């Protein structure tokens, strides 16, 4: 057996920032080299960032990715890192791709490249293109068919990209036949609650199926509605976990694995499971300097509990949306409700309390408790307080359009949204929208005015989860001896906004369970009633959800934390009579 | 040769209204029967409407479609229409579809059914699933593989669905080998300028390739951002046009075609071009009543010119978005600019001038010309006039947030949007947004406030096309001796809103040519400069476009009229450093 030291570089690239991403690759490669690694492996599409969406169809963007990858190879060598192969994900194109109706323009491919001694030595593309949930990869890419195998100082290591690991009968099935002792996949795998458990189980299963160790390197950070959690890991050929990186932060996971020595390359097959095997050989004897130094293993830190994990995902999403879009401060309308108090707390954890401008907008329809809790949230959190009462303006509006007095709460919300947007534009803050998933599902946030904002941290959190997150964050503060950021009073106060018409909506947990069944599992009215939900409630809630599609379409993105968010995961017509 | 009378039913279904759609199918079948047709053929997914998007993944929706289709067969027979086969598009599912990661839940298929004598006699599914432009059919459907052929009173007629006609090597290539004398495709083919020319050319080419007559039945009407133009047609085996239906309206196209008599079915192949052929035989002798009556041919009316065709598409889109979403009136903020004047004219043509509420919102920054043109547009169009000055409210806003005087125009726009949204909500109008494609491309409409609205008629029209459409509409009014709806003064006035920072933007035609090259053809900065656009302008405009993605995401849908709209056709990350 050979002892090979693998470095998995859990990196946070930015879409479109090819230069910045390559700078980070070089920095990680340097650390890997200093740690004595024989190879560094980077996430899917690390050169371009992920997901680039329709940028993949632009000729100049694909060319820039290919050029950047070749330059990266040269630069790694120029900086003394060329002896250690670096494996990166990048956007490439298939040679001779024939244009046709519906074929992605320019035949772009989601590819990986082995960089060694100043050049690109091996290129192969992702086989399985996910086209479900948030993914549209049939739109952007053409599939690859070859299995790349690197002979690294005597051991054979195969590579694949993300979805290829999840599909039965994919390139994974060819690993054993190709004679590889290890499989490493490059991933851009979005966060979902509990996905880390599935991921570890899958890697273990694939290891046992293929008889090969499995390495999994994932990106981290936020990109629009996606959060990448990291959680890179390595299991041995028995599926036992060797090492695991933290969630939601950049990390270099350096691990020694024992791999079988491969036979002479000439004896190895040129195809495996019907696919061509493409190989590159790195000289057998490892360079002397790799033999020095003790193994540097980064064990996974104590995992946080499930609620804390969600909280971290939200903070990551907000931080990267603000930072990567060139902002440094945010504006939140703090109403005295739990949604806006939690949004402000997340924002403070993401960009610093001194960069969170909390707008207090008391109006004629605001209660004393709400006003007190809003002030309290600002004080506890150390946020920047901005007072902008809305009663006078809302009343001027009401008089102007001669609206009924009952329209006042909605008008106040419109004025709030208008003031917040104007201040954000005037001063250059990124504005956060505060509605939670339950509100947005039923269309109980306004259509214009209060849904204003560029990012919506709680968009994928049911109202009952919002309360759980608020309690979790307060408890964490208590453990650290800091003030709890979310006023206790607002956590248990029922939501101010109720459904139009009809009796009050039931208790939030029942409502959220129904919403989750309808939205999360696509159950129809009859099945929901069969599950025991009250028939009248089912019909009413389904109708509310179905009639609010136009509101969701205009709503800003927010971090996905569930299997089905109210964004790319769920695409429904606005115009529909189905209910 | 046999003379067969074919009825193509160019119908306007509504997504999710299975009952209403089946009612319409029966009504069209009755007309076809009265016209002596041997068969009636309906558009793609006519039972469910199209596109149903993620509704296809819901078990209850697929079941409802299948049930509705079987009931429809029975109902046609019960109403005395069972002897004439009706071929309808519907949502079905593949038996034994195996669930797996990424496979559409429930294995839904975009299918067609031959209904005859009270039952579903033949079912086959679309082979080629478009997954580009506005289409996401790999997400929703699993492909079919069989070629359905109907022996109709001695002639063999094959069927396929939409994209199958466009793809070389699709089921079309099996038509000749299967021995069919005619191919009919069921379509839900969205309108794009000049697509009618391409469509006729394609049908002619396929006829010559297959040696079979080709029938093309398309739906009509609007569905969210899509408009279906109809333009159903039949060409003979030489590719010569026999009959063509009008654009943008429902129609029954009844045409006699001469088809070869097929050999005994037993002598025909069970596979063609590697695909299974599924057949159903309708007794050879046509029922006596079909022999009566002269052929009823609906020739295509004089085609309108290109600009008029676009105008009709916009009217169709607005009319159906209003009607199918349960509204009967609209609200438009008429500013005195050409965009809002044309939007109001389109709305009046779509839903009647008496249902168009024109909001006049003069402010401190409105010019006298604008105010005059706004009043004029309301008067010429016979719209419902609503005066709501905004200066006082905008000033109150400005004082409240202590904004610089330079912020006033933007604040007035916010107040306009707020007032319009409040009135629309209060009185139940559907609100139209007025920005054109050039504004929206460069982010020169506000982010909050004036982009308010549920539908945006001019979203896919460059500013220079807006002027052309206004002139076209005025000329049409002059021909009919009616007042020209768009005040001439506003047609040539340059757009009020210019780009922030930097020198004034150039002449609109140059700007639109650049925008079309960048957005329509995905050319990069270097290629645009090589095409002769001024380098500084290219860099500035590309940057403006790239930085405005968040604004486009929140903008309401509008009718697609170009190959690439600013909606589903163009999907880019918000967070991107690429420019």
PDB file of N, CA and C in Angstrom, chain A residues 165 197-214 233-241:
ATOM      1  N   UNK A 165     -21.687  11.350  -8.596  1.00  0.00           N
ATOM      2  CA  UNK A 165     -21.595  10.492  -7.417  1.00  0.00           C
ATOM      3  C   UNK A 165     -22.969   9.986  -6.988  1.00  0.00           C
ATOM      4  N   UNK A 197     -25.977  14.322   6.561  1.00  0.00           N
ATOM      5  CA  UNK A 197     -26.108  12.909   6.932  1.00  0.00           C
ATOM      6  C   UNK A 197     -26.175  12.042   5.677  1.00  0.00           C
ATOM      7  N   UNK A 198     -26.989  12.500   4.695  1.00  0.00           N
ATOM      8  CA  UNK A 198     -27.142  11.750   3.454  1.00  0.00           C
ATOM      9  C   UNK A 198     -25.814  11.647   2.715  1.00  0.00           C
ATOM     10  N   UNK A 199     -25.077  12.749   2.727  1.00  0.00           N
ATOM     11  CA  UNK A 199     -23.805  12.830   2.000  1.00  0.00           C
ATOM     12  C   UNK A 199     -22.797  11.825   2.546  1.00  0.00           C
ATOM     13  N   UNK A 200     -22.671  11.783   3.867  1.00  0.00           N
ATOM     14  CA  UNK A 200     -21.718  10.856   4.473  1.00  0.00           C
ATOM     15  C   UNK A 200     -22.125   9.422   4.164  1.00  0.00           C
ATOM     16  N   UNK A 201     -23.404   9.147   4.274  1.00  0.00           N
ATOM     17  CA  UNK A 201     -23.899   7.797   3.998  1.00  0.00           C
ATOM     18  C   UNK A 201     -23.604   7.421   2.553  1.00  0.00           C
ATOM     19  N   UNK A 202     -23.840   8.355   1.624  1.00  0.00           N
ATOM     20  CA  UNK A 202     -23.618   8.096   0.203  1.00  0.00           C
ATOM     21  C   UNK A 202     -22.148   7.804  -0.083  1.00  0.00           C
ATOM     22  N   UNK A 203     -21.254   8.615   0.495  1.00  0.00           N
ATOM     23  CA  UNK A 203     -19.822   8.405   0.256  1.00  0.00           C
ATOM     24  C   UNK A 203     -19.404   7.025   0.770  1.00  0.00           C
ATOM     25  N   UNK A 204     -19.910   6.657   1.938  1.00  0.00           N
ATOM     26  CA  UNK A 204     -19.591   5.344   2.493  1.00  0.00           C
ATOM     27  C   UNK A 204     -20.080   4.227   1.580  1.00  0.00           C
ATOM     28  N   UNK A 205     -21.304   4.381   1.084  1.00  0.00           N
ATOM     29  CA  UNK A 205     -21.888   3.360   0.215  1.00  0.00           C
ATOM     30  C   UNK A 205     -21.096   3.233  -1.083  1.00  0.00           C
ATOM     31  N   UNK A 206     -20.749   4.379  -1.677  1.00  0.00           N
ATOM     32  CA  UNK A 206     -19.987   4.341  -2.934  1.00  0.00           C
ATOM     33  C   UNK A 206     -18.612   3.697  -2.716  1.00  0.00           C
ATOM     34  N   UNK A 207     -18.007   3.955  -1.554  1.00  0.00           N
ATOM     35  CA  UNK A 207     -16.710   3.357  -1.248  1.00  0.00           C
ATOM     36  C   UNK A 207     -16.834   1.839  -1.217  1.00  0.00           C
ATOM     37  N   UNK A 208     -17.869   1.344  -0.530  1.00  0.00           N
ATOM     38  CA  UNK A 208     -18.046  -0.107  -0.444  1.00  0.00           C
ATOM     39  C   UNK A 208     -18.383  -0.703  -1.811  1.00  0.00           C
ATOM     40  N   UNK A 209     -19.175   0.003  -2.596  1.00  0.00           N
ATOM     41  CA  UNK A 209     -19.527  -0.490  -3.944  1.00  0.00           C
ATOM     42  C   UNK A 209     -18.305  -0.607  -4.854  1.00  0.00           C
ATOM     43  N   UNK A 210     -17.437   0.412  -4.767  1.00  0.00           N
ATOM     44  CA  UNK A 210     -16.332   0.471  -5.722  1.00  0.00           C
ATOM     45  C   UNK A 210     -15.057  -0.123  -5.155  1.00  0.00           C
ATOM     46  N   UNK A 211     -15.029  -0.384  -3.866  1.00  0.00           N
ATOM     47  CA  UNK A 211     -13.800  -0.855  -3.240  1.00  0.00           C
ATOM     48  C   UNK A 211     -12.703   0.197  -3.252  1.00  0.00           C
ATOM     49  N   UNK A 212     -13.094   1.458  -3.344  1.00  0.00           N
ATOM     50  CA  UNK A 212     -12.119   2.541  -3.406  1.00  0.00           C
ATOM     51  C   UNK A 212     -12.411   3.554  -2.306  1.00  0.00           C
ATOM     52  N   UNK A 213     -11.352   4.218  -1.831  1.00  0.00           N
ATOM     53  CA  UNK A 213     -11.565   5.341  -0.921  1.00  0.00           C
ATOM     54  C   UNK A 213     -12.307   6.425  -1.696  1.00  0.00           C
ATOM     55  N   UNK A 214     -13.085   7.234  -0.970  1.00  0.00           N
ATOM     56  CA  UNK A 214     -13.836   8.304  -1.638  1.00  0.00           C
ATOM     57  C   UNK A 214     -13.531   9.639  -0.972  1.00  0.00           C
ATOM     58  N   UNK A 233     -15.160  15.728   2.852  1.00  0.00           N
ATOM     59  CA  UNK A 233     -14.822  14.569   3.678  1.00  0.00           C
ATOM     60  C   UNK A 233     -14.090  13.502   2.874  1.00  0.00           C
ATOM     61  N   UNK A 234     -13.475  12.615   3.606  1.00  0.00           N
ATOM     62  CA  UNK A 234     -12.812  11.457   2.989  1.00  0.00           C
ATOM     63  C   UNK A 234     -13.193  10.201   3.773  1.00  0.00           C
ATOM     64  N   UNK A 235     -13.601   9.164   3.043  1.00  0.00           N
ATOM     65  CA  UNK A 235     -13.817   7.851   3.669  1.00  0.00           C
ATOM     66  C   UNK A 235     -12.856   6.855   3.038  1.00  0.00           C
ATOM     67  N   UNK A 236     -12.492   5.822   3.807  1.00  0.00           N
ATOM     68  CA  UNK A 236     -11.599   4.814   3.240  1.00  0.00           C
ATOM     69  C   UNK A 236     -12.401   3.796   2.427  1.00  0.00           C
ATOM     70  N   UNK A 237     -11.713   2.784   1.904  1.00  0.00           N
ATOM     71  CA  UNK A 237     -12.374   1.840   0.997  1.00  0.00           C
ATOM     72  C   UNK A 237     -13.449   1.014   1.699  1.00  0.00           C
ATOM     73  N   UNK A 238     -13.422   1.001   3.027  1.00  0.00           N
ATOM     74  CA  UNK A 238     -14.492   0.331   3.768  1.00  0.00           C
ATOM     75  C   UNK A 238     -15.653   1.262   4.076  1.00  0.00           C
ATOM     76  N   UNK A 239     -15.518   2.518   3.659  1.00  0.00           N
ATOM     77  CA  UNK A 239     -16.589   3.488   3.930  1.00  0.00           C
ATOM     78  C   UNK A 239     -16.459   4.148   5.289  1.00  0.00           C
ATOM     79  N   UNK A 240     -15.317   3.906   5.976  1.00  0.00           N
ATOM     80  CA  UNK A 240     -15.134   4.537   7.295  1.00  0.00           C
ATOM     81  C   UNK A 240     -14.633   5.969   7.123  1.00  0.00           C
ATOM     82  N   UNK A 241     -15.213   6.874   7.894  1.00  0.00           N
ATOM     83  CA  UNK A 241     -14.839   8.288   7.817  1.00  0.00           C
ATOM     84  C   UNK A 241     -13.415   8.499   8.313  1.00  0.00           C
TER      85      UNK A 241
END
